[in-house]
Amino acid sequence: MTVPRAARHDAVTRGLLSRTVATVASLALAGCGAGTGSAAEAGDDVRVVAAFYPFAYVAERVAGDDAAVENLTAPGAEPHDLELSPQQVAAISEATVVVYERGFQPAVDEAVAQNAPGAVVEVTAVVQPLAGDPHIWQDPTRLAAVADAVAEALAGADGEHATAYRERAGQLGSELRDLDEDFRQGLADCDRRSFVTSHAAFGYLAERYDLEMVSISGLSPESEPSPARLAEVQQIAAEEGVTTIFYETLVSPDVAEALAGDLGLQTAVLDPVEGLTDATADEDYFSLMRANLAALRHANGCT
Ligand SMILES: [Zn+2]
Protein backbone atom coordinates (compact mmCIF):
# COMPACT_ATOMS: atom_id res chain seq x y z
CA MET A 1 0.00 0.00 0.00
CA THR A 2 2.96 2.34 -0.40
CA VAL A 3 1.95 3.58 -3.85
CA PRO A 4 -1.47 4.94 -2.84
CA ARG A 5 0.13 6.74 0.08
CA ALA A 6 2.65 8.52 -2.15
CA ALA A 7 -0.08 9.36 -4.65
CA ARG A 8 -2.27 10.78 -1.91
CA HIS A 9 0.63 12.93 -0.69
CA ASP A 10 1.16 14.26 -4.22
CA ALA A 11 -2.50 15.07 -4.65
CA VAL A 12 -2.63 16.91 -1.32
CA THR A 13 0.50 18.86 -2.21
CA ARG A 14 -0.92 19.92 -5.56
CA GLY A 15 -4.30 20.80 -4.09
CA LEU A 16 -2.79 22.97 -1.39
CA LEU A 17 -0.13 24.64 -3.50
CA SER A 18 -2.05 27.69 -4.70
CA ARG A 19 -3.48 28.40 -1.26
CA THR A 20 -0.06 27.97 0.38
CA VAL A 21 1.57 30.39 -2.04
CA ALA A 22 -1.14 32.97 -1.39
CA THR A 23 -0.71 32.63 2.38
CA VAL A 24 3.07 32.96 2.23
CA ALA A 25 2.74 36.01 -0.02
CA SER A 26 0.35 37.76 2.36
CA LEU A 27 2.57 36.98 5.34
CA ALA A 28 5.55 38.41 3.48
CA LEU A 29 3.59 41.59 2.71
CA ALA A 30 2.56 41.95 6.34
CA GLY A 31 6.22 41.62 7.33
CA CYS A 32 7.25 44.40 4.96
CA GLY A 33 4.45 46.67 6.15
CA ALA A 34 5.70 46.45 9.72
CA GLY A 35 8.82 48.20 8.48
CA THR A 36 11.31 47.04 11.10
CA GLY A 37 13.29 44.58 9.06
CA SER A 38 12.41 41.23 7.62
CA ALA A 39 11.31 38.13 9.44
CA ALA A 40 11.42 34.58 8.19
CA GLU A 41 8.02 33.10 8.87
CA ALA A 42 9.20 29.54 9.40
CA GLY A 43 11.69 30.25 12.19
CA ASP A 44 10.10 32.70 14.56
CA ASP A 45 11.42 30.85 17.59
CA VAL A 46 15.03 31.32 16.45
CA ARG A 47 15.70 35.03 16.15
CA VAL A 48 18.78 36.97 15.12
CA VAL A 49 19.02 40.68 15.93
CA ALA A 50 21.62 42.43 13.77
CA ALA A 51 22.85 45.93 14.58
CA PHE A 52 22.83 47.31 11.03
CA TYR A 53 22.63 46.41 7.36
CA PRO A 54 25.81 44.48 6.43
CA PHE A 55 25.43 42.21 9.46
CA ALA A 56 21.68 41.87 8.87
CA TYR A 57 22.41 40.88 5.26
CA VAL A 58 24.87 38.23 6.43
CA ALA A 59 22.45 37.01 9.08
CA GLU A 60 19.61 36.71 6.55
CA ARG A 61 21.79 34.76 4.12
CA VAL A 62 22.92 32.37 6.87
CA ALA A 63 19.50 32.08 8.54
CA GLY A 64 17.61 31.22 5.35
CA ASP A 65 14.12 30.08 6.32
CA ASP A 66 15.31 28.58 9.61
CA ALA A 67 15.54 31.79 11.66
CA ALA A 68 14.06 35.29 11.67
CA VAL A 69 16.32 38.34 11.35
CA GLU A 70 15.66 41.84 12.66
CA ASN A 71 17.82 44.82 11.66
CA LEU A 72 18.01 47.45 14.44
CA THR A 73 18.92 50.24 12.01
CA ALA A 74 15.98 51.25 9.79
CA PRO A 75 16.61 51.79 6.05
CA GLY A 76 17.78 55.35 5.41
CA ALA A 77 19.08 55.84 8.95
CA GLU A 78 22.74 56.54 9.70
CA PRO A 79 23.91 53.64 11.87
CA HIS A 80 26.66 55.70 13.58
CA ASP A 81 24.20 57.55 15.81
CA LEU A 82 21.59 54.85 16.28
CA GLU A 83 19.28 55.14 19.27
CA LEU A 84 17.18 52.19 20.39
CA SER A 85 13.48 52.08 21.17
CA PRO A 86 12.30 50.11 24.23
CA GLN A 87 10.94 47.51 21.78
CA GLN A 88 14.37 47.12 20.23
CA VAL A 89 16.01 46.72 23.63
CA ALA A 90 13.42 44.03 24.35
CA ALA A 91 14.20 42.37 21.01
CA ILE A 92 17.88 42.25 21.99
CA SER A 93 17.03 40.69 25.34
CA GLU A 94 14.91 38.01 23.65
CA ALA A 95 17.21 37.29 20.71
CA THR A 96 18.72 33.88 20.09
CA VAL A 97 21.78 35.57 18.59
CA VAL A 98 22.84 39.24 18.49
CA VAL A 99 25.31 40.37 15.82
CA TYR A 100 26.95 43.73 16.51
CA GLU A 101 30.24 45.58 16.55
CA ARG A 102 31.54 46.91 19.85
CA GLY A 103 32.46 50.59 19.79
CA PHE A 104 30.41 51.48 16.71
CA GLN A 105 26.95 52.04 18.22
CA PRO A 106 27.12 52.83 21.96
CA ALA A 107 23.38 52.27 22.45
CA VAL A 108 23.70 48.71 21.15
CA ASP A 109 26.81 48.05 23.27
CA GLU A 110 24.89 49.14 26.34
CA ALA A 111 21.77 47.13 25.53
CA VAL A 112 23.80 43.97 24.90
CA ALA A 113 25.79 44.45 28.11
CA GLN A 114 22.68 44.99 30.23
CA ASN A 115 20.34 42.46 28.68
CA ALA A 116 22.58 39.40 28.36
CA PRO A 117 21.10 37.81 25.24
CA GLY A 118 21.49 34.14 24.40
CA ALA A 119 24.49 34.25 22.10
CA VAL A 120 26.53 37.17 20.82
CA VAL A 121 28.62 37.57 17.69
CA GLU A 122 30.76 40.62 18.46
CA VAL A 123 32.45 41.34 15.17
CA THR A 124 35.74 42.83 16.39
CA ALA A 125 36.28 39.59 18.32
CA VAL A 126 35.79 37.59 15.11
CA VAL A 127 38.00 39.51 12.67
CA GLN A 128 41.25 41.41 13.07
CA PRO A 129 40.08 45.04 13.40
CA LEU A 130 41.95 48.06 12.01
CA ALA A 131 42.55 50.60 14.77
CA GLY A 132 39.84 53.25 14.84
CA ASP A 133 37.91 52.07 11.76
CA PRO A 134 34.60 50.27 12.33
CA HIS A 135 33.79 49.60 8.65
CA ILE A 136 35.03 46.00 8.57
CA TRP A 137 32.45 44.87 5.98
CA GLN A 138 34.40 46.85 3.35
CA ASP A 139 36.74 43.84 3.32
CA PRO A 140 34.73 40.92 1.88
CA THR A 141 37.07 38.33 3.38
CA ARG A 142 36.50 39.68 6.88
CA LEU A 143 32.74 39.61 6.27
CA ALA A 144 33.07 35.93 5.31
CA ALA A 145 34.54 35.28 8.76
CA VAL A 146 31.51 37.02 10.29
CA ALA A 147 29.21 34.73 8.28
CA ASP A 148 30.98 31.67 9.69
CA ALA A 149 30.67 33.03 13.24
CA VAL A 150 26.94 33.68 12.76
CA ALA A 151 26.52 30.12 11.43
CA GLU A 152 28.31 28.68 14.47
CA ALA A 153 26.21 30.75 16.89
CA LEU A 154 23.00 29.64 15.17
CA ALA A 155 24.17 26.02 14.98
CA GLY A 156 24.85 26.10 18.71
CA ALA A 157 21.39 27.42 19.48
CA ASP A 158 19.45 25.41 16.89
CA GLY A 159 21.27 22.14 16.31
CA GLU A 160 18.47 20.75 14.15
CA HIS A 161 19.45 23.19 11.38
CA ALA A 162 23.19 23.32 12.06
CA THR A 163 24.19 21.80 8.73
CA ALA A 164 21.96 24.20 6.82
CA TYR A 165 23.40 27.25 8.62
CA ARG A 166 26.95 26.12 7.88
CA GLU A 167 26.18 25.34 4.23
CA ARG A 168 24.63 28.76 3.66
CA ALA A 169 27.59 30.48 5.34
CA GLY A 170 29.91 28.46 3.10
CA GLN A 171 28.02 29.55 -0.01
CA LEU A 172 28.09 33.20 1.09
CA GLY A 173 31.79 32.91 1.90
CA SER A 174 32.51 31.64 -1.59
CA GLU A 175 30.60 34.57 -3.13
CA LEU A 176 32.53 36.98 -0.88
CA ARG A 177 35.85 35.48 -1.97
CA ASP A 178 34.78 35.93 -5.62
CA LEU A 179 34.00 39.59 -4.86
CA ASP A 180 37.39 39.96 -3.20
CA GLU A 181 39.07 38.55 -6.30
CA ASP A 182 37.14 40.97 -8.54
CA PHE A 183 38.34 43.90 -6.40
CA ARG A 184 41.91 42.62 -6.38
CA GLN A 185 42.06 42.22 -10.15
CA GLY A 186 39.97 45.33 -10.90
CA LEU A 187 42.19 47.62 -8.82
CA ALA A 188 45.55 46.04 -9.62
CA ASP A 189 46.58 48.28 -12.52
CA CYS A 190 45.49 51.91 -12.12
CA ASP A 191 46.83 55.37 -13.03
CA ARG A 192 46.31 56.53 -9.41
CA ARG A 193 46.06 54.79 -6.06
CA SER A 194 44.60 57.70 -4.03
CA PHE A 195 40.90 58.41 -3.70
CA VAL A 196 39.16 61.26 -1.87
CA THR A 197 36.02 60.50 0.11
CA SER A 198 33.83 62.45 2.49
CA HIS A 199 33.86 60.17 5.54
CA ALA A 200 36.60 57.68 6.27
CA ALA A 201 34.54 54.55 5.66
CA PHE A 202 36.97 52.78 3.33
CA GLY A 203 40.06 52.05 5.41
CA TYR A 204 39.59 48.28 5.15
CA LEU A 205 39.08 48.52 1.41
CA ALA A 206 42.17 50.72 1.03
CA GLU A 207 44.26 48.36 3.15
CA ARG A 208 43.16 45.22 1.33
CA TYR A 209 43.55 46.55 -2.23
CA ASP A 210 46.55 48.79 -1.67
CA LEU A 211 44.79 52.12 -2.16
CA GLU A 212 45.31 55.42 -0.33
CA MET A 213 42.13 56.84 1.24
CA VAL A 214 42.08 60.63 1.70
CA SER A 215 39.05 61.51 3.83
CA ILE A 216 37.57 64.98 4.12
CA SER A 217 35.72 64.57 7.43
CA GLY A 218 37.38 61.69 9.25
CA LEU A 219 35.50 58.82 10.82
CA SER A 220 32.34 60.63 11.87
CA PRO A 221 30.07 61.07 8.83
CA GLU A 222 28.37 64.21 10.16
CA SER A 223 31.43 66.16 11.28
CA GLU A 224 32.34 69.41 9.49
CA PRO A 225 35.88 69.48 8.12
CA SER A 226 38.10 72.37 9.22
CA PRO A 227 39.34 74.89 6.63
CA ALA A 228 42.84 73.54 7.28
CA ARG A 229 41.72 70.01 6.45
CA LEU A 230 39.96 71.19 3.28
CA ALA A 231 43.13 72.98 2.16
CA GLU A 232 45.16 69.84 2.87
CA VAL A 233 42.77 67.63 0.88
CA GLN A 234 42.85 70.12 -2.01
CA GLN A 235 46.62 69.95 -2.07
CA ILE A 236 46.71 66.15 -2.01
CA ALA A 237 44.06 65.96 -4.73
CA ALA A 238 46.10 68.29 -6.95
CA GLU A 239 49.37 66.45 -6.31
CA GLU A 240 47.87 63.03 -6.95
CA GLY A 241 45.91 64.02 -10.04
CA VAL A 242 42.62 62.98 -8.42
CA THR A 243 39.65 63.24 -10.81
CA THR A 244 36.73 62.60 -8.47
CA ILE A 245 35.54 63.59 -5.01
CA PHE A 246 33.46 60.74 -3.60
CA TYR A 247 30.51 61.28 -1.32
CA GLU A 248 28.10 58.81 0.15
CA THR A 249 24.46 57.96 0.22
CA LEU A 250 23.40 58.53 3.84
CA VAL A 251 25.06 61.93 4.31
CA SER A 252 24.65 65.30 2.54
CA PRO A 253 27.00 65.72 -0.46
CA ASP A 254 27.44 69.49 0.20
CA VAL A 255 31.07 69.40 1.35
CA ALA A 256 32.16 67.05 -1.41
CA GLU A 257 30.38 69.15 -4.05
CA ALA A 258 31.89 72.40 -2.77
CA LEU A 259 35.37 70.90 -2.78
CA ALA A 260 34.93 69.37 -6.23
CA GLY A 261 33.60 72.68 -7.54
CA ASP A 262 36.63 74.56 -6.20
CA LEU A 263 38.97 72.08 -7.88
CA GLY A 264 36.97 71.57 -11.09
CA LEU A 265 36.57 67.85 -10.36
CA GLN A 266 33.71 65.39 -10.65
CA THR A 267 31.70 63.99 -7.77
CA ALA A 268 30.50 60.40 -7.55
CA VAL A 269 28.96 58.08 -5.00
CA LEU A 270 31.05 55.61 -3.06
CA ASP A 271 28.59 53.75 -0.86
CA PRO A 272 29.93 52.72 2.55
CA VAL A 273 27.18 50.04 2.55
CA GLU A 274 26.17 50.97 6.08
CA GLY A 275 22.52 50.77 5.13
CA LEU A 276 20.06 50.83 2.26
CA THR A 277 18.06 53.95 1.38
CA ASP A 278 14.93 54.55 -0.73
CA ALA A 279 17.27 54.97 -3.70
CA THR A 280 19.09 51.69 -3.04
CA ALA A 281 16.14 49.62 -1.76
CA ASP A 282 16.56 47.14 -4.63
CA GLU A 283 20.32 46.76 -4.10
CA ASP A 284 22.20 44.51 -1.74
CA TYR A 285 25.71 44.24 -0.30
CA PHE A 286 27.11 42.67 -3.46
CA SER A 287 25.54 45.03 -5.99
CA LEU A 288 26.61 48.08 -3.95
CA MET A 289 30.16 46.80 -3.55
CA ARG A 290 30.40 46.08 -7.29
CA ALA A 291 29.09 49.62 -8.04
CA ASN A 292 31.84 50.95 -5.74
CA LEU A 293 34.42 48.90 -7.62
CA ALA A 294 33.25 50.33 -10.95
CA ALA A 295 33.31 53.88 -9.57
CA LEU A 296 36.84 53.47 -8.19
CA ARG A 297 38.10 51.94 -11.43
CA HIS A 298 36.64 54.83 -13.41
CA ALA A 299 37.97 57.54 -11.07
CA ASN A 300 41.46 56.05 -10.83
CA GLY A 301 41.97 55.04 -14.45
CA CYS A 302 42.23 51.30 -13.87
CA THR A 303 42.61 48.95 -16.81
ZN1 LIG B 1 30.68 55.01 8.73
CSV table of C-alpha atoms and ligand atoms in Angstrom, one decimal:
chain,number,residue,atom,x,y,z
A,1,MET,CA,0.0,0.0,0.0
A,2,THR,CA,3.0,2.3,-0.4
A,3,VAL,CA,1.9,3.6,-3.8
A,4,PRO,CA,-1.5,4.9,-2.8
A,5,ARG,CA,0.1,6.7,0.1
A,6,ALA,CA,2.6,8.5,-2.2
A,7,ALA,CA,-0.1,9.4,-4.6
A,8,ARG,CA,-2.3,10.8,-1.9
A,9,HIS,CA,0.6,12.9,-0.7
A,10,ASP,CA,1.2,14.3,-4.2
A,11,ALA,CA,-2.5,15.1,-4.6
A,12,VAL,CA,-2.6,16.9,-1.3
A,13,THR,CA,0.5,18.9,-2.2
A,14,ARG,CA,-0.9,19.9,-5.6
A,15,GLY,CA,-4.3,20.8,-4.1
A,16,LEU,CA,-2.8,23.0,-1.4
A,17,LEU,CA,-0.1,24.6,-3.5
A,18,SER,CA,-2.0,27.7,-4.7
A,19,ARG,CA,-3.5,28.4,-1.3
A,20,THR,CA,-0.1,28.0,0.4
A,21,VAL,CA,1.6,30.4,-2.0
A,22,ALA,CA,-1.1,33.0,-1.4
A,23,THR,CA,-0.7,32.6,2.4
A,24,VAL,CA,3.1,33.0,2.2
A,25,ALA,CA,2.7,36.0,0.0
A,26,SER,CA,0.4,37.8,2.4
A,27,LEU,CA,2.6,37.0,5.3
A,28,ALA,CA,5.5,38.4,3.5
A,29,LEU,CA,3.6,41.6,2.7
A,30,ALA,CA,2.6,41.9,6.3
A,31,GLY,CA,6.2,41.6,7.3
A,32,CYS,CA,7.3,44.4,5.0
A,33,GLY,CA,4.5,46.7,6.1
A,34,ALA,CA,5.7,46.4,9.7
A,35,GLY,CA,8.8,48.2,8.5
A,36,THR,CA,11.3,47.0,11.1
A,37,GLY,CA,13.3,44.6,9.1
A,38,SER,CA,12.4,41.2,7.6
A,39,ALA,CA,11.3,38.1,9.4
A,40,ALA,CA,11.4,34.6,8.2
A,41,GLU,CA,8.0,33.1,8.9
A,42,ALA,CA,9.2,29.5,9.4
A,43,GLY,CA,11.7,30.2,12.2
A,44,ASP,CA,10.1,32.7,14.6
A,45,ASP,CA,11.4,30.8,17.6
A,46,VAL,CA,15.0,31.3,16.4
A,47,ARG,CA,15.7,35.0,16.2
A,48,VAL,CA,18.8,37.0,15.1
A,49,VAL,CA,19.0,40.7,15.9
A,50,ALA,CA,21.6,42.4,13.8
A,51,ALA,CA,22.9,45.9,14.6
A,52,PHE,CA,22.8,47.3,11.0
A,53,TYR,CA,22.6,46.4,7.4
A,54,PRO,CA,25.8,44.5,6.4
A,55,PHE,CA,25.4,42.2,9.5
A,56,ALA,CA,21.7,41.9,8.9
A,57,TYR,CA,22.4,40.9,5.3
A,58,VAL,CA,24.9,38.2,6.4
A,59,ALA,CA,22.4,37.0,9.1
A,60,GLU,CA,19.6,36.7,6.5
A,61,ARG,CA,21.8,34.8,4.1
A,62,VAL,CA,22.9,32.4,6.9
A,63,ALA,CA,19.5,32.1,8.5
A,64,GLY,CA,17.6,31.2,5.4
A,65,ASP,CA,14.1,30.1,6.3
A,66,ASP,CA,15.3,28.6,9.6
A,67,ALA,CA,15.5,31.8,11.7
A,68,ALA,CA,14.1,35.3,11.7
A,69,VAL,CA,16.3,38.3,11.4
A,70,GLU,CA,15.7,41.8,12.7
A,71,ASN,CA,17.8,44.8,11.7
A,72,LEU,CA,18.0,47.5,14.4
A,73,THR,CA,18.9,50.2,12.0
A,74,ALA,CA,16.0,51.3,9.8
A,75,PRO,CA,16.6,51.8,6.1
A,76,GLY,CA,17.8,55.4,5.4
A,77,ALA,CA,19.1,55.8,9.0
A,78,GLU,CA,22.7,56.5,9.7
A,79,PRO,CA,23.9,53.6,11.9
A,80,HIS,CA,26.7,55.7,13.6
A,81,ASP,CA,24.2,57.6,15.8
A,82,LEU,CA,21.6,54.8,16.3
A,83,GLU,CA,19.3,55.1,19.3
A,84,LEU,CA,17.2,52.2,20.4
A,85,SER,CA,13.5,52.1,21.2
A,86,PRO,CA,12.3,50.1,24.2
A,87,GLN,CA,10.9,47.5,21.8
A,88,GLN,CA,14.4,47.1,20.2
A,89,VAL,CA,16.0,46.7,23.6
A,90,ALA,CA,13.4,44.0,24.3
A,91,ALA,CA,14.2,42.4,21.0
A,92,ILE,CA,17.9,42.3,22.0
A,93,SER,CA,17.0,40.7,25.3
A,94,GLU,CA,14.9,38.0,23.7
A,95,ALA,CA,17.2,37.3,20.7
A,96,THR,CA,18.7,33.9,20.1
A,97,VAL,CA,21.8,35.6,18.6
A,98,VAL,CA,22.8,39.2,18.5
A,99,VAL,CA,25.3,40.4,15.8
A,100,TYR,CA,26.9,43.7,16.5
A,101,GLU,CA,30.2,45.6,16.5
A,102,ARG,CA,31.5,46.9,19.8
A,103,GLY,CA,32.5,50.6,19.8
A,104,PHE,CA,30.4,51.5,16.7
A,105,GLN,CA,26.9,52.0,18.2
A,106,PRO,CA,27.1,52.8,22.0
A,107,ALA,CA,23.4,52.3,22.4
A,108,VAL,CA,23.7,48.7,21.2
A,109,ASP,CA,26.8,48.0,23.3
A,110,GLU,CA,24.9,49.1,26.3
A,111,ALA,CA,21.8,47.1,25.5
A,112,VAL,CA,23.8,44.0,24.9
A,113,ALA,CA,25.8,44.4,28.1
A,114,GLN,CA,22.7,45.0,30.2
A,115,ASN,CA,20.3,42.5,28.7
A,116,ALA,CA,22.6,39.4,28.4
A,117,PRO,CA,21.1,37.8,25.2
A,118,GLY,CA,21.5,34.1,24.4
A,119,ALA,CA,24.5,34.2,22.1
A,120,VAL,CA,26.5,37.2,20.8
A,121,VAL,CA,28.6,37.6,17.7
A,122,GLU,CA,30.8,40.6,18.5
A,123,VAL,CA,32.4,41.3,15.2
A,124,THR,CA,35.7,42.8,16.4
A,125,ALA,CA,36.3,39.6,18.3
A,126,VAL,CA,35.8,37.6,15.1
A,127,VAL,CA,38.0,39.5,12.7
A,128,GLN,CA,41.3,41.4,13.1
A,129,PRO,CA,40.1,45.0,13.4
A,130,LEU,CA,42.0,48.1,12.0
A,131,ALA,CA,42.5,50.6,14.8
A,132,GLY,CA,39.8,53.2,14.8
A,133,ASP,CA,37.9,52.1,11.8
A,134,PRO,CA,34.6,50.3,12.3
A,135,HIS,CA,33.8,49.6,8.6
A,136,ILE,CA,35.0,46.0,8.6
A,137,TRP,CA,32.5,44.9,6.0
A,138,GLN,CA,34.4,46.8,3.4
A,139,ASP,CA,36.7,43.8,3.3
A,140,PRO,CA,34.7,40.9,1.9
A,141,THR,CA,37.1,38.3,3.4
A,142,ARG,CA,36.5,39.7,6.9
A,143,LEU,CA,32.7,39.6,6.3
A,144,ALA,CA,33.1,35.9,5.3
A,145,ALA,CA,34.5,35.3,8.8
A,146,VAL,CA,31.5,37.0,10.3
A,147,ALA,CA,29.2,34.7,8.3
A,148,ASP,CA,31.0,31.7,9.7
A,149,ALA,CA,30.7,33.0,13.2
A,150,VAL,CA,26.9,33.7,12.8
A,151,ALA,CA,26.5,30.1,11.4
A,152,GLU,CA,28.3,28.7,14.5
A,153,ALA,CA,26.2,30.7,16.9
A,154,LEU,CA,23.0,29.6,15.2
A,155,ALA,CA,24.2,26.0,15.0
A,156,GLY,CA,24.8,26.1,18.7
A,157,ALA,CA,21.4,27.4,19.5
A,158,ASP,CA,19.4,25.4,16.9
A,159,GLY,CA,21.3,22.1,16.3
A,160,GLU,CA,18.5,20.8,14.1
A,161,HIS,CA,19.4,23.2,11.4
A,162,ALA,CA,23.2,23.3,12.1
A,163,THR,CA,24.2,21.8,8.7
A,164,ALA,CA,22.0,24.2,6.8
A,165,TYR,CA,23.4,27.3,8.6
A,166,ARG,CA,26.9,26.1,7.9
A,167,GLU,CA,26.2,25.3,4.2
A,168,ARG,CA,24.6,28.8,3.7
A,169,ALA,CA,27.6,30.5,5.3
A,170,GLY,CA,29.9,28.5,3.1
A,171,GLN,CA,28.0,29.5,0.0
A,172,LEU,CA,28.1,33.2,1.1
A,173,GLY,CA,31.8,32.9,1.9
A,174,SER,CA,32.5,31.6,-1.6
A,175,GLU,CA,30.6,34.6,-3.1
A,176,LEU,CA,32.5,37.0,-0.9
A,177,ARG,CA,35.9,35.5,-2.0
A,178,ASP,CA,34.8,35.9,-5.6
A,179,LEU,CA,34.0,39.6,-4.9
A,180,ASP,CA,37.4,40.0,-3.2
A,181,GLU,CA,39.1,38.5,-6.3
A,182,ASP,CA,37.1,41.0,-8.5
A,183,PHE,CA,38.3,43.9,-6.4
A,184,ARG,CA,41.9,42.6,-6.4
A,185,GLN,CA,42.1,42.2,-10.1
A,186,GLY,CA,40.0,45.3,-10.9
A,187,LEU,CA,42.2,47.6,-8.8
A,188,ALA,CA,45.5,46.0,-9.6
A,189,ASP,CA,46.6,48.3,-12.5
A,190,CYS,CA,45.5,51.9,-12.1
A,191,ASP,CA,46.8,55.4,-13.0
A,192,ARG,CA,46.3,56.5,-9.4
A,193,ARG,CA,46.1,54.8,-6.1
A,194,SER,CA,44.6,57.7,-4.0
A,195,PHE,CA,40.9,58.4,-3.7
A,196,VAL,CA,39.2,61.3,-1.9
A,197,THR,CA,36.0,60.5,0.1
A,198,SER,CA,33.8,62.5,2.5
A,199,HIS,CA,33.9,60.2,5.5
A,200,ALA,CA,36.6,57.7,6.3
A,201,ALA,CA,34.5,54.6,5.7
A,202,PHE,CA,37.0,52.8,3.3
A,203,GLY,CA,40.1,52.1,5.4
A,204,TYR,CA,39.6,48.3,5.1
A,205,LEU,CA,39.1,48.5,1.4
A,206,ALA,CA,42.2,50.7,1.0
A,207,GLU,CA,44.3,48.4,3.1
A,208,ARG,CA,43.2,45.2,1.3
A,209,TYR,CA,43.5,46.6,-2.2
A,210,ASP,CA,46.6,48.8,-1.7
A,211,LEU,CA,44.8,52.1,-2.2
A,212,GLU,CA,45.3,55.4,-0.3
A,213,MET,CA,42.1,56.8,1.2
A,214,VAL,CA,42.1,60.6,1.7
A,215,SER,CA,39.0,61.5,3.8
A,216,ILE,CA,37.6,65.0,4.1
A,217,SER,CA,35.7,64.6,7.4
A,218,GLY,CA,37.4,61.7,9.3
A,219,LEU,CA,35.5,58.8,10.8
A,220,SER,CA,32.3,60.6,11.9
A,221,PRO,CA,30.1,61.1,8.8
A,222,GLU,CA,28.4,64.2,10.2
A,223,SER,CA,31.4,66.2,11.3
A,224,GLU,CA,32.3,69.4,9.5
A,225,PRO,CA,35.9,69.5,8.1
A,226,SER,CA,38.1,72.4,9.2
A,227,PRO,CA,39.3,74.9,6.6
A,228,ALA,CA,42.8,73.5,7.3
A,229,ARG,CA,41.7,70.0,6.4
A,230,LEU,CA,40.0,71.2,3.3
A,231,ALA,CA,43.1,73.0,2.2
A,232,GLU,CA,45.2,69.8,2.9
A,233,VAL,CA,42.8,67.6,0.9
A,234,GLN,CA,42.9,70.1,-2.0
A,235,GLN,CA,46.6,70.0,-2.1
A,236,ILE,CA,46.7,66.2,-2.0
A,237,ALA,CA,44.1,66.0,-4.7
A,238,ALA,CA,46.1,68.3,-7.0
A,239,GLU,CA,49.4,66.5,-6.3
A,240,GLU,CA,47.9,63.0,-6.9
A,241,GLY,CA,45.9,64.0,-10.0
A,242,VAL,CA,42.6,63.0,-8.4
A,243,THR,CA,39.7,63.2,-10.8
A,244,THR,CA,36.7,62.6,-8.5
A,245,ILE,CA,35.5,63.6,-5.0
A,246,PHE,CA,33.5,60.7,-3.6
A,247,TYR,CA,30.5,61.3,-1.3
A,248,GLU,CA,28.1,58.8,0.2
A,249,THR,CA,24.5,58.0,0.2
A,250,LEU,CA,23.4,58.5,3.8
A,251,VAL,CA,25.1,61.9,4.3
A,252,SER,CA,24.7,65.3,2.5
A,253,PRO,CA,27.0,65.7,-0.5
A,254,ASP,CA,27.4,69.5,0.2
A,255,VAL,CA,31.1,69.4,1.3
A,256,ALA,CA,32.2,67.1,-1.4
A,257,GLU,CA,30.4,69.1,-4.0
A,258,ALA,CA,31.9,72.4,-2.8
A,259,LEU,CA,35.4,70.9,-2.8
A,260,ALA,CA,34.9,69.4,-6.2
A,261,GLY,CA,33.6,72.7,-7.5
A,262,ASP,CA,36.6,74.6,-6.2
A,263,LEU,CA,39.0,72.1,-7.9
A,264,GLY,CA,37.0,71.6,-11.1
A,265,LEU,CA,36.6,67.9,-10.4
A,266,GLN,CA,33.7,65.4,-10.7
A,267,THR,CA,31.7,64.0,-7.8
A,268,ALA,CA,30.5,60.4,-7.6
A,269,VAL,CA,29.0,58.1,-5.0
A,270,LEU,CA,31.0,55.6,-3.1
A,271,ASP,CA,28.6,53.7,-0.9
A,272,PRO,CA,29.9,52.7,2.6
A,273,VAL,CA,27.2,50.0,2.6
A,274,GLU,CA,26.2,51.0,6.1
A,275,GLY,CA,22.5,50.8,5.1
A,276,LEU,CA,20.1,50.8,2.3
A,277,THR,CA,18.1,53.9,1.4
A,278,ASP,CA,14.9,54.6,-0.7
A,279,ALA,CA,17.3,55.0,-3.7
A,280,THR,CA,19.1,51.7,-3.0
A,281,ALA,CA,16.1,49.6,-1.8
A,282,ASP,CA,16.6,47.1,-4.6
A,283,GLU,CA,20.3,46.8,-4.1
A,284,ASP,CA,22.2,44.5,-1.7
A,285,TYR,CA,25.7,44.2,-0.3
A,286,PHE,CA,27.1,42.7,-3.5
A,287,SER,CA,25.5,45.0,-6.0
A,288,LEU,CA,26.6,48.1,-4.0
A,289,MET,CA,30.2,46.8,-3.6
A,290,ARG,CA,30.4,46.1,-7.3
A,291,ALA,CA,29.1,49.6,-8.0
A,292,ASN,CA,31.8,50.9,-5.7
A,293,LEU,CA,34.4,48.9,-7.6
A,294,ALA,CA,33.2,50.3,-11.0
A,295,ALA,CA,33.3,53.9,-9.6
A,296,LEU,CA,36.8,53.5,-8.2
A,297,ARG,CA,38.1,51.9,-11.4
A,298,HIS,CA,36.6,54.8,-13.4
A,299,ALA,CA,38.0,57.5,-11.1
A,300,ASN,CA,41.5,56.1,-10.8
A,301,GLY,CA,42.0,55.0,-14.4
A,302,CYS,CA,42.2,51.3,-13.9
A,303,THR,CA,42.6,48.9,-16.8
B,1,ZN,ZN,30.7,55.0,8.7
